[in-house]
Every structure is written in structure tokens, then in C-alpha cells.
mmCIF file of C-alpha atoms and ligand atoms in Angstrom:
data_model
loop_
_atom_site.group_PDB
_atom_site.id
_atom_site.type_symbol
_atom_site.label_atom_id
_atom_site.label_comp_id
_atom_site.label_asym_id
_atom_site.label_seq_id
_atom_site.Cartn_x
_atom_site.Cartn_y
_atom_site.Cartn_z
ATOM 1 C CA UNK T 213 0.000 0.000 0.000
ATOM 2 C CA UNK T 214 1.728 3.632 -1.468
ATOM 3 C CA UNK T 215 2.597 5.490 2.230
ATOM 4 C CA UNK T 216 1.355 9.645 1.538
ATOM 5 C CA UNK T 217 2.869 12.081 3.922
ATOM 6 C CA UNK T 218 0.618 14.726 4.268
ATOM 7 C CA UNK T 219 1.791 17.710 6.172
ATOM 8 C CA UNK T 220 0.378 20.827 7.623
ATOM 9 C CA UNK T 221 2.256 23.996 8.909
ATOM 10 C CA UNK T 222 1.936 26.437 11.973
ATOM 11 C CA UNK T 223 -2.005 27.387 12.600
ATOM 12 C CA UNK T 224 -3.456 24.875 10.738
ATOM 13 C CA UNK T 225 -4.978 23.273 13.791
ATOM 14 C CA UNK T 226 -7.085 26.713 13.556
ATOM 15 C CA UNK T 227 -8.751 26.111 11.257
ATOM 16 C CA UNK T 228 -12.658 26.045 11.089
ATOM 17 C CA UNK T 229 -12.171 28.856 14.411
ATOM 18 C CA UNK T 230 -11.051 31.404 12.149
ATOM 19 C CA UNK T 231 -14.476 33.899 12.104
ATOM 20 C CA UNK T 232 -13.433 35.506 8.722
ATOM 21 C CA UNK T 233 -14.211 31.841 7.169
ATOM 22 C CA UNK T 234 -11.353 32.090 4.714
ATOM 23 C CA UNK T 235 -10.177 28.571 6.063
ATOM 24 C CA UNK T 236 -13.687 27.034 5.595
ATOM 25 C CA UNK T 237 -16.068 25.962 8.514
ATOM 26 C CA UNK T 238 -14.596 22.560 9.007
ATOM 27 C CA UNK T 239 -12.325 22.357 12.160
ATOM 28 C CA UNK T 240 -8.733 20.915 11.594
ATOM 29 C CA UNK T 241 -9.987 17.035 13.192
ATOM 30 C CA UNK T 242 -12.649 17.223 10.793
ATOM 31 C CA UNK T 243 -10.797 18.046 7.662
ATOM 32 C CA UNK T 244 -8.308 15.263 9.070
ATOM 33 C CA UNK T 245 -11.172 12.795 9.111
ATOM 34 C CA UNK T 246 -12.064 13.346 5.665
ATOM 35 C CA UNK T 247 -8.666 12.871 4.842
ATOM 36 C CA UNK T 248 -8.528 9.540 6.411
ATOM 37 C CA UNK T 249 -11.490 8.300 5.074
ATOM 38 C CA UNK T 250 -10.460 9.459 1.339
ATOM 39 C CA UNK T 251 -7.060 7.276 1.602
ATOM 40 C CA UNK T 252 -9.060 4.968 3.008
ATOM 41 C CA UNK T 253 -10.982 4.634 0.205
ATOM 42 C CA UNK T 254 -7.746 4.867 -2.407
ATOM 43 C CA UNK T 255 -5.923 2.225 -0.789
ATOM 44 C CA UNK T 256 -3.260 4.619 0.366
ATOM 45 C CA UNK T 257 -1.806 4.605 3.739
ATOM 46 C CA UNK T 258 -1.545 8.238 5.010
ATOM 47 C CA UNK T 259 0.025 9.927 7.981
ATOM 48 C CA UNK T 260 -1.305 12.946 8.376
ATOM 49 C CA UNK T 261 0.774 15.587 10.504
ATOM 50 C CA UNK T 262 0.105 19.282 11.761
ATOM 51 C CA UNK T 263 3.465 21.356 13.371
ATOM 52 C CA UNK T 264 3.806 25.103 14.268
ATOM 53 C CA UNK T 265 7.459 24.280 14.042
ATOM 54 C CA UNK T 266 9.400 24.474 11.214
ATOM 55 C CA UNK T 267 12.371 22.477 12.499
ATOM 56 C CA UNK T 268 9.664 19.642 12.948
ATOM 57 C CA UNK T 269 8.044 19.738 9.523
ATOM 58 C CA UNK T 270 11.926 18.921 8.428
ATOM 59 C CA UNK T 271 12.266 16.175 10.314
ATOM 60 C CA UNK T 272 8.955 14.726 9.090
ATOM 61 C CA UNK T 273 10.150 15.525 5.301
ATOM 62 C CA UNK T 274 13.564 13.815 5.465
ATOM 63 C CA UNK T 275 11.697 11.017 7.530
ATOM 64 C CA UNK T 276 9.389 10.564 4.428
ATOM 65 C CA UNK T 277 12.363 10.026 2.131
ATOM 66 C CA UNK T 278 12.857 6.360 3.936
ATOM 67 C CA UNK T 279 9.116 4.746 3.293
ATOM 68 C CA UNK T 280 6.947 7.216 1.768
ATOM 69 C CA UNK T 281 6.002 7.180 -1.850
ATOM 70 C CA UNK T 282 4.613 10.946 -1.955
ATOM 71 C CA UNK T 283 4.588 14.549 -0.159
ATOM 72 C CA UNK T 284 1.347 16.555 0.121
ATOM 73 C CA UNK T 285 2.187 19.844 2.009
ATOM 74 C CA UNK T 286 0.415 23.084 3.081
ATOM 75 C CA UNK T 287 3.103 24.744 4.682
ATOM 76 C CA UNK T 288 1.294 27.573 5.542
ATOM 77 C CA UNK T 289 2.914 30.900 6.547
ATOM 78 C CA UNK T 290 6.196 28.860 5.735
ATOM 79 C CA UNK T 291 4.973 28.660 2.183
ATOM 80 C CA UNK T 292 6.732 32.009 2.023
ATOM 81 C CA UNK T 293 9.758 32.111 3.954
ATOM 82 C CA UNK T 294 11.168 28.625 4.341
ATOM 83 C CA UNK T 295 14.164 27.646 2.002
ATOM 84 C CA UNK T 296 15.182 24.976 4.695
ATOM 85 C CA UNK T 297 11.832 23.573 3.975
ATOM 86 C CA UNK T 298 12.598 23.458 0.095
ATOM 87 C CA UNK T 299 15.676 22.486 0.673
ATOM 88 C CA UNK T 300 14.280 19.166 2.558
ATOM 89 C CA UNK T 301 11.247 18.861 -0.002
ATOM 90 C CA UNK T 302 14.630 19.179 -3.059
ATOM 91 C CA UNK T 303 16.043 15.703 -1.340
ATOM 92 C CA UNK T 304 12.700 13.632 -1.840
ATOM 93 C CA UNK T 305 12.313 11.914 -4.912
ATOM 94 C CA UNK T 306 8.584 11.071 -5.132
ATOM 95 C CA UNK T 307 5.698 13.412 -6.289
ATOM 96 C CA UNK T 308 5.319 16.736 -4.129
ATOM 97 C CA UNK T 309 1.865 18.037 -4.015
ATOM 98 C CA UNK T 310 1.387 21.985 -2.770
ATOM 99 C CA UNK T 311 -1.962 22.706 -1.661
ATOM 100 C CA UNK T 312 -3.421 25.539 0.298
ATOM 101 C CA UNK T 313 -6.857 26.269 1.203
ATOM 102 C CA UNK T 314 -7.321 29.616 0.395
ATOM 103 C CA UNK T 315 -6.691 31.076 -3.305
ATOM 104 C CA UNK T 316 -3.275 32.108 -2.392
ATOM 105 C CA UNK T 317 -3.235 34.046 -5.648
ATOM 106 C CA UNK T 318 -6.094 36.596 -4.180
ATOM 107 C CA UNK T 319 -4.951 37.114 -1.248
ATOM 108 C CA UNK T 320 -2.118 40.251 0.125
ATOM 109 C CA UNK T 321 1.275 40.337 -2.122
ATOM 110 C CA UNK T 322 2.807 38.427 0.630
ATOM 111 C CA UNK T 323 1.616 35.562 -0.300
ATOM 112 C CA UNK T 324 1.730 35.372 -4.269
ATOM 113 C CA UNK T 325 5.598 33.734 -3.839
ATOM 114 C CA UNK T 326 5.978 30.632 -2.861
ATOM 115 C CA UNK T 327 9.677 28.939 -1.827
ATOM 116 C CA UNK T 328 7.724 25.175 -2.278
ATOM 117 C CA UNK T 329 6.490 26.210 -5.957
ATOM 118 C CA UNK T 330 10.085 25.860 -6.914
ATOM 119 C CA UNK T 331 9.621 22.118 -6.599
ATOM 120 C CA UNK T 332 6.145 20.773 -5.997
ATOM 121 C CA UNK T 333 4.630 18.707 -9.089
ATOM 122 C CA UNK T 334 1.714 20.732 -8.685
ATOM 123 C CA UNK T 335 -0.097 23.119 -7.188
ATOM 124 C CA UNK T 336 -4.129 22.968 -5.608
ATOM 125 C CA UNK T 337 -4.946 26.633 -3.875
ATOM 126 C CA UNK T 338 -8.484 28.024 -3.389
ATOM 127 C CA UNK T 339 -10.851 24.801 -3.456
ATOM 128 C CA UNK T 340 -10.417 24.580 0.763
ATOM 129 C CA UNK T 341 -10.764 20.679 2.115
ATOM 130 C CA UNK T 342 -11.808 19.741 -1.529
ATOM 131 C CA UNK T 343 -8.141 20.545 -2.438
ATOM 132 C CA UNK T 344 -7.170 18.111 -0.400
ATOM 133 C CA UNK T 345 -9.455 15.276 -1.285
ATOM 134 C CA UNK T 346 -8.632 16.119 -4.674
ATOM 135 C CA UNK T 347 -4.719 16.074 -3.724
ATOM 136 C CA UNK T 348 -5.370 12.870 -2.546
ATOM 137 C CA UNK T 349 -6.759 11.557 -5.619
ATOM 138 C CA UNK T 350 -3.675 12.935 -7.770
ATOM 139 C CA UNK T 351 -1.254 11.569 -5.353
ATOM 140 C CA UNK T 352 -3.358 7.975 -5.769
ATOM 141 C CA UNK T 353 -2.827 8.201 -9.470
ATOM 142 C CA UNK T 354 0.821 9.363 -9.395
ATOM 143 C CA UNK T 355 2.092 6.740 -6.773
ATOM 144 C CA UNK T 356 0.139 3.797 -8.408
ATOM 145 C CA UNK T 357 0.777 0.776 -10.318
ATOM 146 C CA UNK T 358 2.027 1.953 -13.668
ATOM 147 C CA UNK T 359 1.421 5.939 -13.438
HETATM 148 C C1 DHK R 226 -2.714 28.704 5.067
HETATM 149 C C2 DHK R 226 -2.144 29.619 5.883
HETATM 150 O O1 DHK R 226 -2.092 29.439 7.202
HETATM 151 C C3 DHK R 226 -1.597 30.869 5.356
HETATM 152 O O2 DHK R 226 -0.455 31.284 6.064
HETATM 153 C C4 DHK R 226 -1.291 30.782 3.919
HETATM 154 C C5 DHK R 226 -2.693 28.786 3.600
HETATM 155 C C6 DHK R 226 -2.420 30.157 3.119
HETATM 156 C C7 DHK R 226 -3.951 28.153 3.020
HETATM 157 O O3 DHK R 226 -4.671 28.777 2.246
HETATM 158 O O4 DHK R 226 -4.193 26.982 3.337
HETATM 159 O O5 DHK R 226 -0.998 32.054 3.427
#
């Protein structure tokens, strides 16, 4: 069974409390849960892993090079800063998804550059937890027999 790494940077575990919405309604557990249940239903094995510490989503990056067959990441406000997080993502050799809730895109100037861009396979921004199902589902195909 393909092992997906999923991981999710500082104040994800917000979400769904955020009153301007621009997360979605769905609390962090929940979105997790839907998560779950979509690898479930692909056959994929999935850990997926919240950190407000950048040091930490390393680890879990580099850890992924030794069993996992694919990265899905929302580093959040890291998106933007972290070249030690690019730097990990550059020494994995599987498929690197980038997703973010929110239309990235729309949003302040801050946040139109992103340092994991540089090397993701792809990008899913605006569609909230359906970006992640459907991250999921593109991960499935790209980690499967024969894709
Ligand atoms: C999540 C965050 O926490 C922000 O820092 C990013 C991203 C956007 C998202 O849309 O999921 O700017």
C-alpha cells in the first residue's frame, strides 16, 4: 500500500475557528477525518501531521524520504519564507503536491511567492478541504501501479 505524507504547517490546527471563514467551517480534526477516510478509500496509507514548528516539519520531510512514496504539504505561513523547507522537499524523490486552502493568488502580495512552488509537481490553492481530497486523488494516481 503507497505510504502519503501529508503535512500541515503552523495554525493549521485553527482552522474552522477562524471567524473571517477564509479557512472554511470545518475544524482541523474534521478536515483530518475526511482525509482519512479518502485514503481509506484509495488504498493509500496516510500519515497525516500538523506542526507550528518548522524544524519539525523537516524532520517529518527527510523522515518521508525512507518509506513514503509521496509529499502533500500546506506549509502555511512557511509557504513564504522557508528555504530549509525546500531544501528538505529538493532531497525527496517522489511526487510533491502543494496545496493551500485559500486562493493564495487573491490574497495580500505576501503571499503570491511561494519557496515550495520551486519544486512541488503541482499546485491545488483556493478549493479549501476539496483541495485536499482532490490532492489525494492525484497523489493515488501518481504513486500507483504503472502511473
Ligand atoms: C494557510 C495559511 O495558514 C496561510 O499562512 C497561507 C494557507 C495560506 C492556506 O490557504 O491553506 O498564506
Amino acid at each position: 500500500m503507497p505510504k502519503i505524507v501529508f503535512l500541515n504547517g503552523p495554525n493549521a490546527n485553527l482552522y474552522g475557528l477562524d471567524p473571517s471563514g477564509t479557512y472554511g467551517s470545518d475544524s482541523f480534526p474534521v478536515i483530518e477525518q475526511k482525509c482519512h477516510d479518502k485514503a481509506k478509500a484509495l488504498g493509500l496509507e496516510l500519515d497525516f501531521l500538523q506542526s507550528n514548528h518548522e524544524g519539525q516539519l523537516i524532520d517529518w520531510i527527510q523522515a518521508a524520504r525512507l518509506d513514503a512514496q509521496g509529499i502533500i504539504i500546506n506549509a502555511a505561513g512557511l509557504t513564504y519564507t522557508s528555504i530549509a523547507i525546500l531544501d528538505a522537499l529538493m532531497a525527496f524523490d517522489g511526487p510533491i503536491l502543494e496545496c493551500h486552502m485559500s486562493n493564495i493568488h487573491k490574497r495580500e502580495p505576501f503571499r503570491h511567492h511561494s519557496y515550495i512552488s520551486k519544486v512541488a509537481t503541482g499546485i491545488i490553492a483556493g478549493l479549501g478541504v476539496r483541495g485536499y481530497l482532490l490532492a489525494l486523488t492525484t497523489m493515488s494516481e501518481m504513486v500507483g501501479e504503472g502511473a
